[in-house]
Coordinates of C-alpha atoms and ligand atoms in Angstrom, one line a residue:
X1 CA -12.1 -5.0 1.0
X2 CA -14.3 -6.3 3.6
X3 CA -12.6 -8.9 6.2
X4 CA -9.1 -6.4 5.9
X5 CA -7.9 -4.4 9.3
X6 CA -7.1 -1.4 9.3
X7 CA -3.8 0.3 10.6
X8 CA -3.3 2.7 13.1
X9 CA -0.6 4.6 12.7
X10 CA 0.2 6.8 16.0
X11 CA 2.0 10.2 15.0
X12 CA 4.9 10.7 17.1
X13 CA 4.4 14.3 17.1
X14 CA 2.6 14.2 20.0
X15 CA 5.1 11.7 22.4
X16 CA 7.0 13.3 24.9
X17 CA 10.2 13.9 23.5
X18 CA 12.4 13.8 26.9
X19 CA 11.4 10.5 26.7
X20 CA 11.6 8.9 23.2
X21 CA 12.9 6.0 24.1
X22 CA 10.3 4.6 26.6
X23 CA 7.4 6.0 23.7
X24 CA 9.0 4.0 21.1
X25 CA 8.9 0.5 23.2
X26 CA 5.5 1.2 23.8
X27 CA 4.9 1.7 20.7
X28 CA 6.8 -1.8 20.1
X29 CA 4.4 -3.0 22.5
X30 CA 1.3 -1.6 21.4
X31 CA -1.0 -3.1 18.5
X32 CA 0.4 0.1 16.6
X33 CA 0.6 -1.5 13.2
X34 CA 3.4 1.4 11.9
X35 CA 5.0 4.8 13.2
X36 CA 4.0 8.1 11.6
X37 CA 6.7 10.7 11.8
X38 CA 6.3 14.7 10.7
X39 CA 9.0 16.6 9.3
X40 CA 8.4 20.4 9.1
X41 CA 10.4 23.1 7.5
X42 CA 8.9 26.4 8.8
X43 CA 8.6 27.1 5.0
X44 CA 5.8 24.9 3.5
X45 CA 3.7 24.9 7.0
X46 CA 4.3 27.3 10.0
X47 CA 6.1 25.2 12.4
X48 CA 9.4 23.2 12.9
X49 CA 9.4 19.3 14.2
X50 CA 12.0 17.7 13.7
X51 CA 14.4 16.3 11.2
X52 CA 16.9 13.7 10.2
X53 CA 19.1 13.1 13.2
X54 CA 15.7 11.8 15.3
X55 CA 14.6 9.5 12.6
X56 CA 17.8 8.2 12.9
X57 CA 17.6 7.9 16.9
X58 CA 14.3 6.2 16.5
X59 CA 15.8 3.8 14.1
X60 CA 17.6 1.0 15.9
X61 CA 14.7 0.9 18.8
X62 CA 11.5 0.6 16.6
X63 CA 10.2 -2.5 15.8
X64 CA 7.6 -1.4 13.7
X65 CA 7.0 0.3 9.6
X66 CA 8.3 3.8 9.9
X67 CA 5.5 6.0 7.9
X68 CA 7.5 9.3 7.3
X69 CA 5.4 12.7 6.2
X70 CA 7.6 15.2 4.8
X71 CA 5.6 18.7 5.1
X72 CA 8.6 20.5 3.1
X73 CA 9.2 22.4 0.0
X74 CA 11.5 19.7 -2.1
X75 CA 10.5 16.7 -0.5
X76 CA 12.6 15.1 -3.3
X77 CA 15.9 16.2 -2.0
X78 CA 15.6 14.2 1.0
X79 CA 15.1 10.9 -0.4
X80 CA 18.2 9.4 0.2
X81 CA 18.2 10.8 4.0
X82 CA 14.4 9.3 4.5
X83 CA 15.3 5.5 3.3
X84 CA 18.6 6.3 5.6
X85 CA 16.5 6.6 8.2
X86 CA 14.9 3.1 7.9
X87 CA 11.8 4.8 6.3
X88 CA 9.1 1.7 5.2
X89 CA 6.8 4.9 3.4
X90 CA 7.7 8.5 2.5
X91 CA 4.9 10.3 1.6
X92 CA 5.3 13.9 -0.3
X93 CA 2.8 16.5 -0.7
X94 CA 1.3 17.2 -3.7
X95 CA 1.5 20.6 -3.4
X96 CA 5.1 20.9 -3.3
X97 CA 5.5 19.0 -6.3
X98 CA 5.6 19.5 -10.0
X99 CA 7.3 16.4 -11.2
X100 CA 5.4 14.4 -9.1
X101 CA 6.1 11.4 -11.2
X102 CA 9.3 11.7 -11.1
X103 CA 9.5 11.9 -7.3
X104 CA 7.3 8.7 -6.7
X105 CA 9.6 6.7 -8.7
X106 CA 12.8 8.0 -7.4
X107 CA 11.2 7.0 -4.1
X108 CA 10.6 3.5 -5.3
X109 CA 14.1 3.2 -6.5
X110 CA 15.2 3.9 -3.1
X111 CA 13.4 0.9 -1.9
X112 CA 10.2 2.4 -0.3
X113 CA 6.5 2.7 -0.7
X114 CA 5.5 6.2 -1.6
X115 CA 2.9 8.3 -0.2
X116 CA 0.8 11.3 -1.9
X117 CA -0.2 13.9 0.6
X118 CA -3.4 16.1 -0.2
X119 CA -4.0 19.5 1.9
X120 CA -7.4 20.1 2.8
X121 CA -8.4 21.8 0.0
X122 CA -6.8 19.8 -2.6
X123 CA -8.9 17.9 -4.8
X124 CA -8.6 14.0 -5.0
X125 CA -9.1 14.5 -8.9
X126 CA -5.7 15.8 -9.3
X127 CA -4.9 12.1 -8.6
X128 CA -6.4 10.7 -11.3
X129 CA -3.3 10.5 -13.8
X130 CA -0.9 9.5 -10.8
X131 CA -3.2 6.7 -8.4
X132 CA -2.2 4.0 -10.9
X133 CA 1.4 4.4 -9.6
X134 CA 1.4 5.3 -5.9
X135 CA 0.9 2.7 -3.0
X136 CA -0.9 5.8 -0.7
X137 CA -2.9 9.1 -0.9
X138 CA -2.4 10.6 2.6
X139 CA -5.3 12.8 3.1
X140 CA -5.1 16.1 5.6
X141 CA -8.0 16.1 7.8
X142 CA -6.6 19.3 9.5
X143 CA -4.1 22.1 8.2
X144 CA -0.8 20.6 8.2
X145 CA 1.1 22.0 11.0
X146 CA -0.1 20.9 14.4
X147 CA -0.9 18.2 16.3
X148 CA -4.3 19.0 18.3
X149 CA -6.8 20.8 15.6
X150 CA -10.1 19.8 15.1
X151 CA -11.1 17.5 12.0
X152 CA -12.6 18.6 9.2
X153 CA -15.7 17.0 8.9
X154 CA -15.6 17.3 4.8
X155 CA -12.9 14.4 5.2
X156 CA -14.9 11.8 5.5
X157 CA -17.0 12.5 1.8
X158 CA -13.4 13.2 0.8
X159 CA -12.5 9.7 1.9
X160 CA -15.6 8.0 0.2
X161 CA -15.0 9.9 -2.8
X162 CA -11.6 8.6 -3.3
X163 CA -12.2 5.2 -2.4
X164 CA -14.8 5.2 -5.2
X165 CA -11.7 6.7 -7.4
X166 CA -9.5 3.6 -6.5
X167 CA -12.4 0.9 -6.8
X168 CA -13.5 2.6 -10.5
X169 CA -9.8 2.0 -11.7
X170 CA -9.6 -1.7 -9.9
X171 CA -6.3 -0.6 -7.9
X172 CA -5.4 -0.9 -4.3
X173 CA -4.0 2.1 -3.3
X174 CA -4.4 2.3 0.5
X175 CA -6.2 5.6 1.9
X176 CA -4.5 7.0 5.3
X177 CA -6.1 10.0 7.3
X178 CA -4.2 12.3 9.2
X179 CA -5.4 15.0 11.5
X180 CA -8.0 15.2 14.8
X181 CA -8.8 11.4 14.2
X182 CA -10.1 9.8 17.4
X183 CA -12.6 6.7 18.0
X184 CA -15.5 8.7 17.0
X185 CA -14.0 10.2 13.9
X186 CA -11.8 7.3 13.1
X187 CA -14.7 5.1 12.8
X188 CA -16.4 7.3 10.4
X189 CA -12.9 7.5 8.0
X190 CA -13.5 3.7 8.2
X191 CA -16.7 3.7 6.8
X192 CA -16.1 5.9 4.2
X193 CA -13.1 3.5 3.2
X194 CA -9.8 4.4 5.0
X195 CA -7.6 2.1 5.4
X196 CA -4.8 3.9 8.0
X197 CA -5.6 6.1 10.6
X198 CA -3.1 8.4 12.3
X199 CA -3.5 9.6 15.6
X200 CA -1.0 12.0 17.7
X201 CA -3.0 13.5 20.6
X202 CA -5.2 11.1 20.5
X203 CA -3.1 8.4 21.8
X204 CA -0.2 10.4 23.4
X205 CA -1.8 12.7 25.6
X206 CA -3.9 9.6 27.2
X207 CA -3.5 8.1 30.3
X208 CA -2.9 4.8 28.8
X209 CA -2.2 4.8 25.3
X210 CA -1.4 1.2 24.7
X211 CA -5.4 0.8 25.7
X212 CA -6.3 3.5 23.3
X213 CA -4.2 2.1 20.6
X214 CA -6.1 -1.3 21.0
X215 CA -9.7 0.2 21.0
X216 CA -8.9 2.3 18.1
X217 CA -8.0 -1.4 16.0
X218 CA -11.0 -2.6 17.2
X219 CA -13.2 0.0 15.7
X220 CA -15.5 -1.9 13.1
X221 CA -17.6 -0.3 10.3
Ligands
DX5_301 C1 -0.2 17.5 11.5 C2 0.5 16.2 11.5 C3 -0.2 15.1 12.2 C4 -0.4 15.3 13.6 C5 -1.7 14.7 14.0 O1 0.3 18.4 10.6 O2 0.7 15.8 10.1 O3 0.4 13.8 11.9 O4 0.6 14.8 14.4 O5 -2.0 15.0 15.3 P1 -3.4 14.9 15.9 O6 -3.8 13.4 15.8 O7 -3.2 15.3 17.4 O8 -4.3 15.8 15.2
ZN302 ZN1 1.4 13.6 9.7

């Protein structure tokens, strides 16, 4: 919808984690529009974040949405523990699971937006008999795992492609992308209809991330 910012959503993956609390306030600080959080298993990809107990830490200091990705087999056991946590959005992947329905509204009944995650190779037409009832498709613009890789550059038809999907069917399902965005790929996500970007390295591993924040929400397509 033209005349409609888009969110950056920095990925706390990336912060330094011996000092959470100053990353937070700037983040508080920041033109940051929500907090993304990863929560790894070791079992659906092949590395451990971190879990519950640092959602919960993170809680009382931010000031922003808290955007939680769950990259974990069962993402619906964890409900209760994610809305616990303060959680604004839990997003699931859909690889992980079968009664996908069933998840989305049990995460709605807990009080939050919910979130479809897509792995790279998973096609947005698996969406088609679920979009109706989800408030975000989360594509992965890297292999879920690491902060760091390098985009995949088929994203950004991906992107186009599903924001035809979601304009045929008259919804509004926002589109976030997650995965190697910076200003140069982040502006092309935007153009091709995103509507969230996440960005970990990005942002963290500058010298002045509350200045990176602000030029990537000034991006225009
Ligand atoms: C990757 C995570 C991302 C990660 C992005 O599996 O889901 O959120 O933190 O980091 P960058 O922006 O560094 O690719
Ligand atoms: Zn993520």
């Amino acid at each position: 919808m033209p005349g409609m910012k888009h969110k950056i959503a920095p990925s706390l993956l990336a912060a330094d984690f011996l000092h959470l609390q100053q990353e937070i306030e700037m983040i508080n600080n920041s033109e940051a529009d929500w907090l993304h959080m990863d929560v790894m298993d070791g079992v659906f990809v092949p590395n451990i974040s971190f879990g519950f107990p640092i959602l919960e830490a993170v809680k009382p200091l931010l000031k922003k949405p808290l955007d939680v990705h769950l990259m974990i087999v069962e993402p619906q056991k964890f409900i209760r523990e994610v809305a616990a946590a303060g959680a604004y959005l839990m997003n699931v992947h859909y690889e992980v699971s079968p009664h996908l329905r069933r998840t989305v509204s049990a995460i709605k009944e807990a009080d939050m937006k919910a979130g479809v995650t897509l792995n790279p190779h998973t096609p947005i037409h698996l969406l088609e008999d679920i979009i109706q009832d989800i408030d975000m498709v989360l594509l992965m613009s890297v292999n879920p795992g690491f902060g760091g890789q390098k985009f995949i550059e088929h994203t950004v038809e991906k992107t186009a492609r599903l924001k035809d999907m979601i304009l045929r069917k008259g919804l509004h399902t926002l589109i976030e992308v997650d995965g190697g965005v910076n200003k140069e790929t982040g502006k092309r996500l935007l153009t091709a209809g995103a509507d969230v970007l996440v960005t970990g390295n990005f942002v963290f591993k500058s010298p002045n991330p509350m200045q990176v924040i602000k030029e990537l929400k000034e991006l225009t397509v």
